[in-house]
Structures are given as C-alpha cells and as structure tokens.
Tab-separated table of C-alpha atoms in Angstrom:
chain	number	residue	atom	x	y	z
W	341	MET	CA	-60.838	45.862	7.348
W	342	ILE	CA	-57.747	45.230	9.446
W	343	SER	CA	-55.277	42.592	8.309
W	344	ILE	CA	-53.978	40.704	11.347
W	345	THR	CA	-51.019	39.460	9.287
W	346	VAL	CA	-49.911	42.951	8.233
W	347	THR	CA	-50.521	44.334	11.737
W	348	ALA	CA	-48.475	41.527	13.347
W	349	LEU	CA	-45.664	41.853	10.801
W	350	VAL	CA	-45.438	45.623	11.262
W	351	PHE	CA	-45.618	45.259	15.066
W	352	GLY	CA	-42.683	42.830	15.063
W	353	VAL	CA	-40.538	44.899	12.715
W	354	ILE	CA	-41.173	48.199	14.519
W	355	PHE	CA	-40.844	46.671	18.008
W	356	LEU	CA	-37.467	45.101	17.205
W	357	ALA	CA	-36.189	48.225	15.427
W	358	GLU	CA	-37.236	50.543	18.278
W	359	LEU	CA	-36.145	48.348	21.205
W	360	PRO	CA	-32.450	49.328	21.128
W	361	ASP	CA	-33.297	52.935	20.181
W	362	LYS	CA	-33.194	56.079	22.293
W	363	THR	CA	-36.893	55.840	23.090
W	364	ALA	CA	-36.411	53.053	25.614
W	365	LEU	CA	-33.768	55.203	27.318
W	366	ALA	CA	-36.010	58.270	27.274
W	367	GLY	CA	-38.891	56.259	28.746
W	368	LEU	CA	-36.607	54.790	31.381
W	369	VAL	CA	-35.323	58.220	32.419
W	370	LEU	CA	-38.793	59.759	32.537
W	371	GLY	CA	-40.172	56.671	34.273
W	372	THR	CA	-37.722	57.045	37.148
W	373	ARG	CA	-38.746	60.634	37.798
W	374	TYR	CA	-42.465	60.904	37.094
W	375	ARG	CA	-45.707	58.990	37.381
W	376	ALA	CA	-45.559	56.219	34.783
W	377	SER	CA	-49.124	56.679	33.528
W	378	TYR	CA	-48.513	60.394	32.891
W	379	VAL	CA	-45.270	59.699	31.046
W	380	PHE	CA	-46.907	56.981	28.967
W	381	ALA	CA	-49.827	59.241	28.019
W	382	GLY	CA	-47.463	61.858	26.567
W	383	VAL	CA	-45.157	59.375	24.892
W	384	ALA	CA	-48.093	57.402	23.448
W	385	ALA	CA	-49.659	60.563	22.012
W	386	ALA	CA	-46.363	61.554	20.356
W	387	PHE	CA	-45.941	58.092	18.839
W	388	LEU	CA	-49.512	58.146	17.576
W	389	LEU	CA	-48.828	61.474	15.854
W	390	HIS	CA	-45.600	60.114	14.345
W	391	VAL	CA	-47.353	57.047	12.973
W	392	VAL	CA	-50.191	59.110	11.509
W	393	LEU	CA	-47.635	61.347	9.791
W	394	ALA	CA	-45.636	58.373	8.526
W	395	VAL	CA	-48.643	56.519	7.204
W	396	ALA	CA	-50.105	59.652	5.616
W	397	ALA	CA	-46.880	60.667	3.966
W	398	GLY	CA	-45.881	57.169	2.855
W	399	SER	CA	-42.349	56.998	1.575
W	400	VAL	CA	-42.031	60.790	1.202
W	401	LEU	CA	-40.554	60.972	4.723
W	402	THR	CA	-37.422	59.250	3.478
W	403	LEU	CA	-36.591	62.487	1.645
W	404	LEU	CA	-36.328	64.592	4.830
W	405	PRO	CA	-32.889	66.112	5.404
W	406	GLN	CA	-31.431	63.693	7.928
W	407	GLN	CA	-28.582	66.029	8.856
W	408	ILE	CA	-30.988	68.567	10.334
W	409	VAL	CA	-32.896	65.873	12.223
W	410	HIS	CA	-29.654	64.401	13.608
W	411	ALA	CA	-28.333	67.844	14.615
W	412	LEU	CA	-31.533	68.803	16.427
W	413	THR	CA	-31.727	65.439	18.180
W	414	GLY	CA	-28.073	65.723	19.192
W	415	VAL	CA	-28.560	69.166	20.694
W	416	LEU	CA	-31.653	67.995	22.604
W	417	PHE	CA	-29.835	64.982	24.025
W	418	LEU	CA	-26.864	67.144	25.066
W	419	ALA	CA	-29.256	69.587	26.733
W	420	GLY	CA	-30.970	66.715	28.529
W	421	ALA	CA	-27.622	65.361	29.711
W	422	ALA	CA	-26.619	68.805	30.978
W	423	VAL	CA	-29.874	69.181	32.900
W	424	LEU	CA	-29.393	65.772	34.536
W	425	LEU	CA	-25.734	66.368	35.407
W	426	LEU	CA	-26.165	69.935	36.675
W	427	LYS	CA	-29.298	69.299	38.711
W	428	LYS	CA	-28.638	69.618	42.412
W	429	GLY	CA	-29.244	66.498	44.473
W	430	GLU	CA	-32.891	66.032	45.292
W	431	GLU	CA	-34.286	64.169	48.230
W	432	GLU	CA	-35.216	60.710	47.014
W	433	GLU	CA	-38.520	60.966	48.837
W	434	GLU	CA	-39.386	64.092	46.849
W	435	VAL	CA	-38.657	62.332	43.573
W	436	ARG	CA	-40.718	59.293	44.548
W	437	LYS	CA	-43.793	61.426	45.171
W	438	PRO	CA	-45.106	62.041	41.664
W	439	ALA	CA	-48.197	63.847	43.017
W	440	ASP	CA	-46.161	67.080	42.821
W	441	GLN	CA	-46.103	66.710	39.046
W	442	SER	CA	-49.186	67.739	37.110
W	443	PHE	CA	-50.477	65.470	34.368
W	444	TRP	CA	-50.054	68.144	31.692
W	445	LYS	CA	-46.469	68.969	32.679
W	446	VAL	CA	-45.312	65.352	32.744
W	447	ALA	CA	-47.298	64.218	29.690
W	448	GLY	CA	-46.169	67.353	27.822
W	449	THR	CA	-42.535	66.615	28.632
W	450	GLY	CA	-42.846	63.043	27.353
W	451	PHE	CA	-44.750	64.200	24.279
W	452	MET	CA	-42.226	66.876	23.293
W	453	LEU	CA	-39.199	64.662	23.905
W	454	ILE	CA	-40.532	61.894	21.687
W	455	LEU	CA	-42.015	64.280	19.121
W	456	VAL	CA	-38.651	65.873	18.402
W	457	ALA	CA	-36.303	62.952	19.058
W	458	GLU	CA	-38.237	60.498	16.909
W	459	PHE	CA	-39.014	62.760	13.949
W	460	GLY	CA	-37.488	61.200	10.857
W	461	ASP	CA	-36.265	58.274	12.956
W	462	LEU	CA	-35.668	54.853	11.422
W	463	THR	CA	-38.976	53.469	12.685
W	464	GLN	CA	-40.922	56.411	11.280
W	465	ILE	CA	-39.277	55.942	7.905
W	466	MET	CA	-39.862	52.180	8.126
W	467	THR	CA	-43.533	52.813	8.930
W	468	ALA	CA	-43.815	55.095	5.902
W	469	ASN	CA	-42.183	52.455	3.706
W	470	LEU	CA	-44.411	49.689	5.076
W	471	ALA	CA	-47.496	51.850	4.493
W	472	ALA	CA	-46.422	52.429	0.902
W	473	ARG	CA	-45.608	48.748	0.366
W	474	TYR	CA	-48.748	47.186	1.826
W	475	ASP	CA	-51.187	49.950	0.868
W	476	ASP	CA	-53.078	49.165	4.099
W	477	PRO	CA	-52.739	52.298	6.235
W	478	ILE	CA	-54.975	51.102	9.089
W	479	SER	CA	-53.187	47.765	9.598
W	480	VAL	CA	-49.725	49.317	9.210
W	481	GLY	CA	-50.609	52.195	11.527
W	482	LEU	CA	-52.057	49.889	14.177
W	483	GLY	CA	-49.042	47.564	14.112
W	484	ALA	CA	-46.586	50.467	14.288
W	485	VAL	CA	-48.400	52.236	17.125
W	486	LEU	CA	-48.681	49.049	19.181
W	487	GLY	CA	-44.989	48.242	18.618
W	488	LEU	CA	-43.874	51.710	19.669
W	489	TRP	CA	-46.193	51.753	22.681
W	490	ALA	CA	-44.862	48.349	23.784
W	491	VAL	CA	-41.251	49.586	23.727
W	492	ALA	CA	-42.193	52.792	25.551
W	493	GLY	CA	-44.100	50.827	28.197
W	494	LEU	CA	-41.151	48.499	28.758
W	495	GLY	CA	-38.820	51.474	29.180
W	496	ILE	CA	-41.115	53.262	31.611
W	497	VAL	CA	-41.847	50.167	33.712
W	498	GLY	CA	-38.167	49.243	33.625
W	499	GLY	CA	-37.338	52.677	35.008
W	500	LYS	CA	-39.712	52.202	37.956
W	501	ALA	CA	-38.376	48.706	38.716
W	502	LEU	CA	-34.764	49.861	38.429
W	503	MET	CA	-35.333	52.687	40.902
W	504	LYS	CA	-36.307	50.191	43.614
W	505	ARG	CA	-32.868	48.547	43.445
W	506	VAL	CA	-30.422	51.256	42.369
W	507	PRO	CA	-29.899	54.716	43.932
W	508	LEU	CA	-31.535	57.524	41.959
W	509	ARG	CA	-28.287	59.486	41.770
W	510	LEU	CA	-26.517	56.597	40.017
W	511	ILE	CA	-29.429	56.114	37.595
W	512	THR	CA	-29.357	59.843	36.813
W	513	GLN	CA	-25.598	59.848	36.201
W	514	ILE	CA	-25.743	56.795	33.931
W	515	ALA	CA	-28.713	58.234	32.028
W	516	ALA	CA	-26.878	61.551	31.616
W	517	LEU	CA	-23.803	59.785	30.244
W	518	LEU	CA	-25.935	57.746	27.826
W	519	MET	CA	-27.741	60.905	26.694
W	520	LEU	CA	-24.379	62.622	26.263
W	521	ALA	CA	-23.163	59.722	24.112
W	522	LEU	CA	-26.368	59.751	22.042
W	523	GLY	CA	-26.055	63.516	21.612
W	524	VAL	CA	-22.471	63.277	20.418
W	525	TRP	CA	-23.375	60.379	18.096
W	526	SER	CA	-26.334	62.298	16.626
W	527	LEU	CA	-24.167	65.359	16.021
W	528	TYR	CA	-21.504	63.160	14.417
W	529	GLU	CA	-24.165	61.707	12.095
W	530	ALA	CA	-25.309	65.249	11.243
W	531	VAL	CA	-21.784	66.335	10.308
W	532	ALA	CA	-20.685	63.096	8.636
W	533	GLY	CA	-23.961	62.547	6.762
C-alpha cells in the first residue's frame, strides 16, 4: 500500500534538494539541443535506476567514497564544457531540427549523463536515508522518482523556452562556463574531501 503522506514528503524534499543541482542544468543543455521527449526518456530512466538503487541499498550508499564520485563528476563536466566550447558553430536551423537525432542516441546521452553525474549525489543519499527511516520502499521510491522527474522536466522545458528568446551560441557558451565551474567545484570537493 502506498502512503500518500510519505510519497508527498519525499517528493517535496527531493524536488527542493535537486532543483538547484546540476541536473536542471544538464536537462536545460540537452533540452536546447535535442528533442525534449527523447531527452526526458533517457533522464527519467537514469533517475528511476538511481532511485531503485538508493531504495534497495538503504543507508549503505552513504558509505560510498565521495572523493571518487566527485572526481569522476568533475572530469565529466570539464569534458562536457570542452565539447561545448570547442564545437564549431552550427546552423541554428540544423540544431532546431531534432529529427536528425535518433531516439536511442539522444536518450542514451541523457541516461549516461545522469547515471554518472548523479551517482552518490545528495538526493540519492537522501533517498536511501528516507527509505531506511520510513521502511516504506514503494512510497519513498515513488516520491523520489516523481520529484526527480519534475526537476528534469522543468530543466528540459526551460531549455526549449529559453532557445526561443536567446541565441543558441550564447546559451551554449553560458552552459559551457557553468559546466566548467561545476567541474572545477567537483574536483575541488574530490581533493579537499
């Protein structure tokens, strides 16, 4: 039986914790470049996997070596920033035609980005802790998945809306700088932690 109270509580906690996180940025970046439904499918699948792992493992995930997770995330963000900054200018019309992008390529990109970047993340650890505390894996899992999907959806839709008002090149440069900052911060956390 699903507890609406536990589901709602977990949704609120996870939604608020994830909103300022790198996932919204990742969804925004992917949402400006690819078909939103394809991006969401990959991102949603990765979040579902993360929640299943967190709920199954309970509070054991808090014992993962955070330095390794931070270092890997930092390197991935730096690589993503480099790809965005070094990419030659594309025709905006080409970018706005997502039909060139296959479902599996786009969904796979979203899945892998979230799978690696969010592993051992605060919300995954919080989900594990909430699952251990409430001993209601279905309600906790449902609330966490819905919270994460809501943040991802906002980021992806925000990316599409932003592209209608701001030139793609500027969005790409800002996203690259934010990814660069997140990469440096993650590496700092890996070294300092």
